[in-house]
Amino acid sequence: MIDPFGRTITYLRVSVTDRCDFRCVYCMAEEMTFLPKKELLTLEELDRVCSAFIRLGVKKLRLTGGEPLVRRDIMTLFRALERHIREGSLDELTLTTNGSQLARYAEELRECGVRRVNVSVDTLDPAKFTEITRRGRLDQVLEGLAAAKEAGLAVKINTVALRGVNEDELDELVAWCGAGGFDLVIIEVMPMGDIGGENRLDQYLPLSLVRSRLQRRWTLEESDYRTGGPARYVTVRETGRRLGFITPLTHNFCESCNRVRLTCTGTLYMCLGQEDAADLRTPLRQSESDEAVETAIREAISRKPKGHDFIIDRRHNRPAIARHMSVTGG
Ligand code: SAM
Ligand code: SF4
């Protein structure tokens, strides 16, 4: 699949549920109304649509959410997708998780061909962790990380930089990741979805500032490592681990974009920062054959836009993109 700007689409991210056992302050409101079950793609439909993308050239598949590991019977989907890894049509099957269920599933994920996981950890302070996630427990996530290591999964930690919340700890997180053998990606908070009382401008911390502060303690060596995504990487000389920065608000990373995103209801977004989307649930439910869905995917890719329009609207303090990150997947 090649889009109108010559980019080959090889990476699909799929949100398998909008539900989550956490309510991170930058991601969700305290009281969330989740989608009725019938709106969601079934696990079988998710398998069909992922398999269609793989036939059309997707090489890397990431399941996300919401929290992918809280979807009931999610391992059925991982087990089904494993065949593509075994047959060599898919290079990588992976997930982004808050880690709360990892202790239970790490080994099974490994058996399904998963080799790497992204785990979100914004702080190493247990009280602050519960404050940010509103209902998470740090020790449970740390147990999950230990299980992932034990199972031989490579771990990348995702940390959202939050002004006045964890900015004083980022330094420590670099050291902790170095000691644990984890790569780290620091994410700038993005203006997505109404999150209730929290104010985006209060949360916003530019990564240029984070980076210059980290440089006081760490030697950050430029790296040409790229994933085709928004992260720009350096290597921390003292730990030997990679450190990535995702700065969607202040940088433009669209030229090398190789990805599209599917929501749990089967809506395909060709760009995280644009509203244009394609409905894949209708063609999936229309017929048992996958011809209609493949046609819909091809047609959607032919409309992938050149770039995004993120802004935090400073006058109105409204999110520029109204949907939540948990809908499109992070
Ligand atoms: N529940 C899983 C998790 O937390 O890793 C997967 C879904 S979550 C939406 C994916 C990633 O998006 C997480 O690393 C989370 O921190 C990040 N995220 C959520 N809302 C965000 C926002 N408004 N700005 C920046 N990152 C955000
Ligand atoms: Fe849940 Fe992940 Fe959103 Fe936190 S960031 S509320 S863990 S989906």
mmCIF file of C-alpha atoms and ligand atoms in Angstrom:
data_model
loop_
_atom_site.group_PDB
_atom_site.id
_atom_site.type_symbol
_atom_site.label_atom_id
_atom_site.label_comp_id
_atom_site.label_asym_id
_atom_site.label_seq_id
_atom_site.Cartn_x
_atom_site.Cartn_y
_atom_site.Cartn_z
ATOM 1 C CA MET A 1 0.000 0.000 0.000
ATOM 2 C CA ILE A 2 1.510 3.289 -1.117
ATOM 3 C CA ASP A 3 -0.240 6.545 -0.278
ATOM 4 C CA PRO A 4 -0.489 9.639 -2.506
ATOM 5 C CA PHE A 5 2.715 11.056 -1.005
ATOM 6 C CA GLY A 6 4.770 7.950 -1.791
ATOM 7 C CA ARG A 7 4.804 6.602 1.771
ATOM 8 C CA THR A 8 4.499 2.831 2.081
ATOM 9 C CA ILE A 9 2.054 1.865 4.797
ATOM 10 C CA THR A 10 3.505 -1.025 6.788
ATOM 11 C CA TYR A 11 2.364 -0.310 10.333
ATOM 12 C CA LEU A 12 -1.137 -0.702 11.770
ATOM 13 C CA ARG A 13 -2.144 0.239 15.289
ATOM 14 C CA VAL A 14 -5.423 -1.179 16.494
ATOM 15 C CA SER A 15 -7.363 -0.055 19.518
ATOM 16 C CA VAL A 16 -9.086 -3.245 20.687
ATOM 17 C CA THR A 17 -11.171 -1.576 23.389
ATOM 18 C CA ASP A 18 -11.953 1.933 24.626
ATOM 19 C CA ARG A 19 -12.147 0.629 28.219
ATOM 20 C CA CYS A 20 -9.414 0.804 30.798
ATOM 21 C CA ASP A 21 -8.813 -0.057 34.429
ATOM 22 C CA PHE A 22 -6.989 3.285 34.883
ATOM 23 C CA ARG A 23 -8.210 6.860 34.342
ATOM 24 C CA CYS A 24 -4.991 8.745 33.640
ATOM 25 C CA VAL A 25 -5.585 12.466 34.126
ATOM 26 C CA TYR A 26 -4.277 13.443 30.655
ATOM 27 C CA CYS A 27 -6.176 10.653 28.888
ATOM 28 C CA MET A 28 -9.638 10.233 30.379
ATOM 29 C CA ALA A 29 -12.183 12.012 32.507
ATOM 30 C CA GLU A 30 -12.922 10.533 35.925
ATOM 31 C CA GLU A 31 -16.363 9.399 34.770
ATOM 32 C CA MET A 32 -16.214 7.918 31.302
ATOM 33 C CA THR A 33 -19.073 6.604 29.215
ATOM 34 C CA PHE A 34 -17.758 3.671 27.255
ATOM 35 C CA LEU A 35 -19.146 2.340 24.012
ATOM 36 C CA PRO A 36 -21.925 -0.252 23.997
ATOM 37 C CA LYS A 37 -20.522 -3.723 23.237
ATOM 38 C CA LYS A 38 -22.373 -4.098 19.929
ATOM 39 C CA GLU A 39 -20.476 -1.126 18.512
ATOM 40 C CA LEU A 40 -17.150 -2.899 19.010
ATOM 41 C CA LEU A 41 -15.592 -5.171 16.459
ATOM 42 C CA THR A 42 -15.735 -8.733 17.742
ATOM 43 C CA LEU A 43 -12.448 -10.562 18.251
ATOM 44 C CA GLU A 44 -13.173 -12.455 15.060
ATOM 45 C CA GLU A 45 -13.774 -9.238 13.122
ATOM 46 C CA LEU A 46 -10.545 -7.811 14.550
ATOM 47 C CA ASP A 47 -8.705 -10.880 13.306
ATOM 48 C CA ARG A 48 -10.283 -10.543 9.852
ATOM 49 C CA VAL A 49 -9.462 -6.870 9.485
ATOM 50 C CA CYS A 50 -5.877 -7.253 10.797
ATOM 51 C CA SER A 51 -5.346 -10.189 8.465
ATOM 52 C CA ALA A 52 -6.641 -8.113 5.524
ATOM 53 C CA PHE A 53 -4.118 -5.382 6.344
ATOM 54 C CA ILE A 54 -1.354 -7.990 6.543
ATOM 55 C CA ARG A 55 -2.299 -9.357 3.129
ATOM 56 C CA LEU A 56 -2.082 -5.788 1.820
ATOM 57 C CA GLY A 57 1.428 -5.277 3.173
ATOM 58 C CA VAL A 58 1.305 -4.402 6.869
ATOM 59 C CA LYS A 59 4.417 -5.818 8.563
ATOM 60 C CA LYS A 60 4.030 -4.461 12.059
ATOM 61 C CA LEU A 61 0.889 -4.678 14.151
ATOM 62 C CA ARG A 62 0.398 -3.029 17.518
ATOM 63 C CA LEU A 63 -2.624 -3.654 19.723
ATOM 64 C CA THR A 64 -3.505 -0.821 22.038
ATOM 65 C CA GLY A 65 -6.568 0.811 23.573
ATOM 66 C CA GLY A 66 -7.856 1.757 26.127
ATOM 67 C CA GLU A 67 -6.114 -1.052 27.892
ATOM 68 C CA PRO A 68 -5.779 -3.991 25.470
ATOM 69 C CA LEU A 69 -5.240 -6.547 28.227
ATOM 70 C CA VAL A 70 -8.579 -5.792 29.916
ATOM 71 C CA ARG A 71 -10.599 -6.802 26.856
ATOM 72 C CA ARG A 72 -12.238 -10.140 27.619
ATOM 73 C CA ASP A 73 -10.548 -13.106 25.916
ATOM 74 C CA ILE A 74 -7.996 -10.845 24.231
ATOM 75 C CA MET A 75 -5.538 -13.741 24.191
ATOM 76 C CA THR A 76 -7.784 -15.424 21.618
ATOM 77 C CA LEU A 77 -6.906 -12.602 19.241
ATOM 78 C CA PHE A 78 -3.175 -12.772 20.017
ATOM 79 C CA ARG A 79 -3.308 -16.543 19.511
ATOM 80 C CA ALA A 80 -5.040 -16.112 16.149
ATOM 81 C CA LEU A 81 -2.609 -13.448 14.949
ATOM 82 C CA GLU A 82 0.381 -15.562 15.877
ATOM 83 C CA ARG A 83 -0.067 -17.538 12.639
ATOM 84 C CA HIS A 84 1.079 -14.512 10.627
ATOM 85 C CA ILE A 85 4.327 -14.333 12.602
ATOM 86 C CA ARG A 86 4.856 -18.063 12.171
ATOM 87 C CA GLU A 87 4.193 -17.843 8.438
ATOM 88 C CA GLY A 88 6.510 -14.844 8.058
ATOM 89 C CA SER A 89 3.851 -12.490 6.642
ATOM 90 C CA LEU A 90 4.063 -10.279 9.751
ATOM 91 C CA ASP A 91 7.412 -9.128 11.177
ATOM 92 C CA GLU A 92 6.208 -7.866 14.514
ATOM 93 C CA LEU A 93 3.208 -8.299 16.789
ATOM 94 C CA THR A 94 3.305 -5.994 19.774
ATOM 95 C CA LEU A 95 1.204 -4.001 22.224
ATOM 96 C CA THR A 96 1.071 -0.855 24.306
ATOM 97 C CA THR A 97 -0.158 -1.528 27.812
ATOM 98 C CA ASN A 98 -0.413 0.111 31.213
ATOM 99 C CA GLY A 99 1.161 -3.072 32.609
ATOM 100 C CA SER A 100 -1.542 -3.800 35.179
ATOM 101 C CA GLN A 101 -2.263 -7.267 33.700
ATOM 102 C CA LEU A 102 1.222 -8.080 32.461
ATOM 103 C CA ALA A 103 2.143 -10.353 35.354
ATOM 104 C CA ARG A 104 -0.690 -12.598 34.243
ATOM 105 C CA TYR A 105 -0.114 -12.469 30.486
ATOM 106 C CA ALA A 106 3.606 -11.907 29.798
ATOM 107 C CA GLU A 107 4.444 -15.563 29.243
ATOM 108 C CA GLU A 108 1.424 -16.182 27.053
ATOM 109 C CA LEU A 109 2.220 -13.109 24.972
ATOM 110 C CA ARG A 110 5.680 -14.499 24.373
ATOM 111 C CA GLU A 111 4.110 -17.768 23.186
ATOM 112 C CA CYS A 112 2.012 -15.763 20.723
ATOM 113 C CA GLY A 113 5.104 -14.361 19.050
ATOM 114 C CA VAL A 114 5.248 -11.048 20.929
ATOM 115 C CA ARG A 115 8.855 -10.002 21.528
ATOM 116 C CA ARG A 116 8.503 -6.401 22.670
ATOM 117 C CA VAL A 117 6.019 -4.432 24.737
ATOM 118 C CA ASN A 118 5.557 -0.740 25.448
ATOM 119 C CA VAL A 119 4.566 -0.109 29.051
ATOM 120 C CA SER A 120 3.405 3.286 30.297
ATOM 121 C CA VAL A 121 4.967 4.489 33.545
ATOM 122 C CA ASP A 122 4.873 8.205 34.340
ATOM 123 C CA THR A 123 6.317 8.115 37.845
ATOM 124 C CA LEU A 124 8.124 5.806 40.263
ATOM 125 C CA ASP A 125 6.447 7.343 43.292
ATOM 126 C CA PRO A 126 3.563 5.050 44.358
ATOM 127 C CA ALA A 127 1.355 7.865 45.683
ATOM 128 C CA LYS A 128 1.904 10.020 42.610
ATOM 129 C CA PHE A 129 1.268 6.980 40.394
ATOM 130 C CA THR A 130 -2.179 6.507 41.942
ATOM 131 C CA GLU A 131 -2.833 10.230 41.607
ATOM 132 C CA ILE A 132 -1.978 10.304 37.884
ATOM 133 C CA THR A 133 -3.770 7.063 36.990
ATOM 134 C CA ARG A 134 -6.566 7.778 39.509
ATOM 135 C CA ARG A 135 -6.905 4.025 40.228
ATOM 136 C CA GLY A 136 -3.659 2.286 39.329
ATOM 137 C CA ARG A 137 -1.113 0.702 41.663
ATOM 138 C CA LEU A 138 2.571 1.047 40.899
ATOM 139 C CA ASP A 139 3.565 -2.243 42.562
ATOM 140 C CA GLN A 140 1.226 -4.144 40.226
ATOM 141 C CA VAL A 141 2.877 -2.558 37.192
ATOM 142 C CA LEU A 142 6.344 -3.259 38.582
ATOM 143 C CA GLU A 143 5.349 -6.911 38.992
ATOM 144 C CA GLY A 144 4.180 -6.874 35.382
ATOM 145 C CA LEU A 145 7.516 -5.464 34.255
ATOM 146 C CA ALA A 146 9.373 -8.166 36.161
ATOM 147 C CA ALA A 147 7.198 -10.813 34.490
ATOM 148 C CA ALA A 148 7.873 -9.307 31.059
ATOM 149 C CA LYS A 149 11.598 -9.459 31.674
ATOM 150 C CA GLU A 150 11.323 -12.983 32.974
ATOM 151 C CA ALA A 151 9.441 -13.977 29.816
ATOM 152 C CA GLY A 152 12.198 -12.465 27.684
ATOM 153 C CA LEU A 153 10.166 -9.551 26.326
ATOM 154 C CA ALA A 154 12.039 -6.353 25.474
ATOM 155 C CA VAL A 155 10.409 -3.397 27.224
ATOM 156 C CA LYS A 156 10.088 0.209 26.180
ATOM 157 C CA ILE A 157 8.747 2.566 28.825
ATOM 158 C CA ASN A 158 6.406 5.389 27.739
ATOM 159 C CA THR A 159 6.369 8.425 29.992
ATOM 160 C CA VAL A 160 4.171 11.471 29.442
ATOM 161 C CA ALA A 161 6.003 14.603 30.607
ATOM 162 C CA LEU A 162 3.668 16.583 32.855
ATOM 163 C CA ARG A 163 4.471 20.028 34.095
ATOM 164 C CA GLY A 164 4.693 20.222 37.879
ATOM 165 C CA VAL A 165 3.863 16.505 38.211
ATOM 166 C CA ASN A 166 6.772 14.328 37.088
ATOM 167 C CA GLU A 167 9.163 16.835 35.543
ATOM 168 C CA ASP A 168 11.525 16.570 38.524
ATOM 169 C CA GLU A 169 11.641 12.789 38.146
ATOM 170 C CA LEU A 170 12.535 12.344 34.479
ATOM 171 C CA ASP A 171 16.196 12.270 35.322
ATOM 172 C CA GLU A 172 15.573 9.413 37.742
ATOM 173 C CA LEU A 173 13.483 7.583 35.160
ATOM 174 C CA VAL A 174 16.427 7.621 32.740
ATOM 175 C CA ALA A 175 18.607 6.041 35.443
ATOM 176 C CA TRP A 176 15.923 3.500 36.373
ATOM 177 C CA CYS A 177 15.436 2.459 32.739
ATOM 178 C CA GLY A 178 19.197 2.146 32.351
ATOM 179 C CA ALA A 179 19.377 -0.142 35.387
ATOM 180 C CA GLY A 180 16.357 -2.192 34.279
ATOM 181 C CA GLY A 181 17.500 -2.576 30.678
ATOM 182 C CA PHE A 182 14.528 -0.653 29.268
ATOM 183 C CA ASP A 183 14.420 1.922 26.488
ATOM 184 C CA LEU A 184 12.486 5.069 27.344
ATOM 185 C CA VAL A 185 10.246 7.328 25.297
ATOM 186 C CA ILE A 186 9.176 10.658 26.745
ATOM 187 C CA ILE A 187 5.925 11.969 25.268
ATOM 188 C CA GLU A 188 4.732 15.551 25.156
ATOM 189 C CA VAL A 189 1.129 15.834 26.276
ATOM 190 C CA MET A 190 -1.208 16.029 23.296
ATOM 191 C CA PRO A 191 -4.447 17.975 22.994
ATOM 192 C CA MET A 192 -6.816 15.041 22.500
ATOM 193 C CA GLY A 193 -10.267 14.602 23.960
ATOM 194 C CA ASP A 194 -12.116 16.387 26.702
ATOM 195 C CA ILE A 195 -10.655 15.229 29.999
ATOM 196 C CA GLY A 196 -12.905 17.087 32.386
ATOM 197 C CA GLY A 197 -11.523 19.636 34.824
ATOM 198 C CA GLU A 198 -7.831 19.250 33.985
ATOM 199 C CA ASN A 199 -6.313 22.050 31.988
ATOM 200 C CA ARG A 200 -4.092 21.082 29.059
ATOM 201 C CA LEU A 201 -2.019 24.204 29.296
ATOM 202 C CA ASP A 202 -1.261 23.364 32.918
ATOM 203 C CA GLN A 203 -0.031 19.907 31.865
ATOM 204 C CA TYR A 204 2.006 21.022 28.877
ATOM 205 C CA LEU A 205 5.776 20.737 29.243
ATOM 206 C CA PRO A 206 7.856 21.272 26.107
ATOM 207 C CA LEU A 207 10.315 18.462 25.498
ATOM 208 C CA SER A 208 12.977 20.905 24.326
ATOM 209 C CA LEU A 209 13.150 21.955 27.975
ATOM 210 C CA VAL A 210 13.112 18.348 29.219
ATOM 211 C CA ARG A 211 15.946 17.486 26.883
ATOM 212 C CA SER A 212 18.163 20.379 27.889
ATOM 213 C CA ARG A 213 17.636 19.545 31.575
ATOM 214 C CA LEU A 214 18.496 15.873 31.003
ATOM 215 C CA GLN A 215 21.669 16.945 29.250
ATOM 216 C CA ARG A 216 23.000 18.353 32.502
ATOM 217 C CA ARG A 217 23.386 14.818 33.825
ATOM 218 C CA TRP A 218 23.429 12.556 30.779
ATOM 219 C CA THR A 219 25.399 12.500 27.539
ATOM 220 C CA LEU A 220 22.793 12.235 24.811
ATOM 221 C CA GLU A 221 24.312 10.980 21.586
ATOM 222 C CA GLU A 222 22.481 11.576 18.333
ATOM 223 C CA SER A 223 21.166 8.368 16.841
ATOM 224 C CA ASP A 224 19.801 7.661 13.392
ATOM 225 C CA TYR A 225 17.509 4.977 14.798
ATOM 226 C CA ARG A 226 14.015 5.544 13.382
ATOM 227 C CA THR A 227 10.778 3.628 13.548
ATOM 228 C CA GLY A 228 8.931 5.678 10.925
ATOM 229 C CA GLY A 229 6.929 7.157 13.770
ATOM 230 C CA PRO A 230 7.024 10.443 15.621
ATOM 231 C CA ALA A 231 9.806 9.539 18.063
ATOM 232 C CA ARG A 232 13.306 10.911 17.596
ATOM 233 C CA TYR A 233 15.950 8.903 19.385
ATOM 234 C CA VAL A 234 19.258 9.513 21.121
ATOM 235 C CA THR A 235 21.455 7.050 22.975
ATOM 236 C CA VAL A 236 22.251 7.760 26.615
ATOM 237 C CA ARG A 237 25.992 7.142 26.712
ATOM 238 C CA GLU A 238 26.127 6.352 30.431
ATOM 239 C CA THR A 239 23.419 3.659 30.272
ATOM 240 C CA GLY A 240 23.710 2.543 26.651
ATOM 241 C CA ARG A 241 19.898 2.660 26.340
ATOM 242 C CA ARG A 242 17.818 4.479 23.753
ATOM 243 C CA LEU A 243 15.876 7.550 24.738
ATOM 244 C CA GLY A 244 13.120 8.798 22.438
ATOM 245 C CA PHE A 245 11.203 12.063 22.377
ATOM 246 C CA ILE A 246 7.741 12.412 20.887
ATOM 247 C CA THR A 247 6.938 16.051 20.281
ATOM 248 C CA PRO A 248 3.860 16.233 18.083
ATOM 249 C CA LEU A 249 3.088 19.836 18.986
ATOM 250 C CA THR A 250 6.417 21.388 18.237
ATOM 251 C CA HIS A 251 7.747 19.225 15.431
ATOM 252 C CA ASN A 252 6.558 17.887 12.158
ATOM 253 C CA PHE A 253 7.150 14.200 11.665
ATOM 254 C CA CYS A 254 4.653 13.516 8.917
ATOM 255 C CA GLU A 255 7.013 13.007 5.956
ATOM 256 C CA SER A 256 8.110 9.582 7.107
ATOM 257 C CA CYS A 257 4.739 8.433 8.476
ATOM 258 C CA ASN A 258 4.234 4.734 7.684
ATOM 259 C CA ARG A 259 1.176 4.070 9.839
ATOM 260 C CA VAL A 260 -2.590 4.110 10.092
ATOM 261 C CA ARG A 261 -4.853 3.564 13.091
ATOM 262 C CA LEU A 262 -8.000 1.543 13.554
ATOM 263 C CA THR A 263 -10.449 2.193 16.392
ATOM 264 C CA CYS A 264 -12.250 -0.541 18.297
ATOM 265 C CA THR A 265 -15.399 0.224 16.289
ATOM 266 C CA GLY A 266 -13.639 -0.334 12.986
ATOM 267 C CA THR A 267 -13.024 3.285 11.991
ATOM 268 C CA LEU A 268 -9.736 3.757 10.200
ATOM 269 C CA TYR A 269 -7.898 7.034 10.791
ATOM 270 C CA MET A 270 -5.239 7.729 8.229
ATOM 271 C CA CYS A 271 -3.677 10.437 10.425
ATOM 272 C CA LEU A 272 -3.747 10.824 14.222
ATOM 273 C CA GLY A 273 -4.222 14.570 13.855
ATOM 274 C CA GLN A 274 -6.991 14.677 11.236
ATOM 275 C CA GLU A 275 -10.691 13.887 11.355
ATOM 276 C CA ASP A 276 -10.936 12.139 7.957
ATOM 277 C CA ALA A 277 -11.687 8.457 8.467
ATOM 278 C CA ALA A 278 -13.018 5.349 6.759
ATOM 279 C CA ASP A 279 -15.587 2.929 8.112
ATOM 280 C CA LEU A 280 -14.365 -0.667 7.888
ATOM 281 C CA ARG A 281 -17.023 -2.195 10.115
ATOM 282 C CA THR A 282 -19.743 -1.950 7.457
ATOM 283 C CA PRO A 283 -17.762 -3.835 4.789
ATOM 284 C CA LEU A 284 -16.690 -6.367 7.449
ATOM 285 C CA ARG A 285 -20.303 -7.033 8.454
ATOM 286 C CA GLN A 286 -21.653 -6.846 4.906
ATOM 287 C CA SER A 287 -20.223 -10.136 3.764
ATOM 288 C CA GLU A 288 -18.179 -13.051 4.965
ATOM 289 C CA SER A 289 -15.713 -12.548 2.174
ATOM 290 C CA ASP A 290 -12.909 -10.046 2.805
ATOM 291 C CA GLU A 291 -13.054 -8.467 -0.632
ATOM 292 C CA ALA A 292 -15.171 -5.489 0.430
ATOM 293 C CA VAL A 293 -12.969 -4.670 3.408
ATOM 294 C CA GLU A 294 -9.802 -4.882 1.315
ATOM 295 C CA THR A 295 -11.312 -2.491 -1.234
ATOM 296 C CA ALA A 296 -12.275 -0.094 1.575
ATOM 297 C CA ILE A 297 -8.737 -0.219 3.003
ATOM 298 C CA ARG A 298 -7.151 0.523 -0.380
ATOM 299 C CA GLU A 299 -9.546 3.393 -0.967
ATOM 300 C CA ALA A 300 -8.786 4.854 2.479
ATOM 301 C CA ILE A 301 -5.026 4.710 1.971
ATOM 302 C CA SER A 302 -5.438 6.639 -1.263
ATOM 303 C CA ARG A 303 -6.809 9.487 0.897
ATOM 304 C CA LYS A 304 -4.053 9.532 3.560
ATOM 305 C CA PRO A 305 -3.350 13.232 4.161
ATOM 306 C CA LYS A 306 0.032 14.867 4.009
ATOM 307 C CA GLY A 307 0.162 15.970 7.648
ATOM 308 C CA HIS A 308 -1.571 16.973 10.864
ATOM 309 C CA ASP A 309 -2.918 20.206 12.343
ATOM 310 C CA PHE A 310 -2.398 19.877 16.074
ATOM 311 C CA ILE A 311 -2.687 22.980 18.162
ATOM 312 C CA ILE A 312 -3.612 23.687 21.732
ATOM 313 C CA ASP A 313 -6.161 26.418 21.245
ATOM 314 C CA ARG A 314 -4.804 28.988 23.636
ATOM 315 C CA ARG A 315 -7.793 31.322 23.518
ATOM 316 C CA HIS A 316 -10.459 28.719 24.099
ATOM 317 C CA ASN A 317 -8.427 26.012 25.799
ATOM 318 C CA ARG A 318 -10.250 23.362 23.807
ATOM 319 C CA PRO A 319 -8.726 20.213 22.430
ATOM 320 C CA ALA A 320 -7.964 20.615 18.728
ATOM 321 C CA ILE A 321 -8.951 17.007 18.128
ATOM 322 C CA ALA A 322 -12.042 15.990 20.039
ATOM 323 C CA ARG A 323 -11.581 12.222 20.196
ATOM 324 C CA HIS A 324 -9.760 10.625 23.129
ATOM 325 C CA MET A 325 -6.400 8.929 22.777
ATOM 326 C CA SER A 326 -8.070 5.806 24.163
ATOM 327 C CA VAL A 327 -10.325 5.752 21.097
ATOM 328 C CA THR A 328 -7.609 5.928 18.450
ATOM 329 C CA GLY A 329 -4.954 4.246 20.542
ATOM 330 C CA GLY A 330 -1.766 5.976 21.568
HETATM 331 N N1 SAM B 1 -3.506 1.794 28.128
HETATM 332 C C1 SAM B 1 -2.296 1.623 27.417
HETATM 333 C C2 SAM B 1 -1.194 2.490 27.997
HETATM 334 O O1 SAM B 1 -1.493 3.361 28.810
HETATM 335 O O2 SAM B 1 -0.053 2.293 27.619
HETATM 336 C C3 SAM B 1 -2.413 1.861 25.935
HETATM 337 C C4 SAM B 1 -3.245 3.022 25.469
HETATM 338 S S1 SAM B 1 -2.642 4.635 25.927
HETATM 339 C C5 SAM B 1 -3.867 5.683 25.189
HETATM 340 C C6 SAM B 1 -1.204 4.792 24.908
HETATM 341 C C7 SAM B 1 -0.224 5.866 25.280
HETATM 342 O O3 SAM B 1 -0.808 7.125 25.059
HETATM 343 C C8 SAM B 1 0.204 5.842 26.733
HETATM 344 O O4 SAM B 1 1.621 5.813 26.799
HETATM 345 C C9 SAM B 1 -0.312 7.130 27.288
HETATM 346 O O5 SAM B 1 0.528 7.638 28.275
HETATM 347 C C10 SAM B 1 -0.365 8.000 26.060
HETATM 348 N N2 SAM B 1 -1.328 9.107 26.149
HETATM 349 C C11 SAM B 1 -2.628 9.061 26.486
HETATM 350 N N3 SAM B 1 -3.200 10.287 26.416
HETATM 351 C C12 SAM B 1 -2.225 11.146 26.033
HETATM 352 C C13 SAM B 1 -2.167 12.541 25.775
HETATM 353 N N4 SAM B 1 -3.233 13.323 25.906
HETATM 354 N N5 SAM B 1 -0.966 13.063 25.388
HETATM 355 C C14 SAM B 1 0.131 12.275 25.235
HETATM 356 N N6 SAM B 1 0.129 10.955 25.453
HETATM 357 C C15 SAM B 1 -1.020 10.388 25.846
HETATM 358 FE FE1 SF4 B 2 -5.849 3.852 30.354
HETATM 359 FE FE2 SF4 B 2 -3.635 4.053 28.938
HETATM 360 FE FE3 SF4 B 2 -5.427 6.050 28.944
HETATM 361 FE FE4 SF4 B 2 -4.031 5.586 31.122
HETATM 362 S S1 SF4 B 2 -3.209 6.226 29.133
HETATM 363 S S2 SF4 B 2 -6.270 5.914 31.026
HETATM 364 S S3 SF4 B 2 -3.785 3.435 31.068
HETATM 365 S S4 SF4 B 2 -5.736 4.049 28.136
#
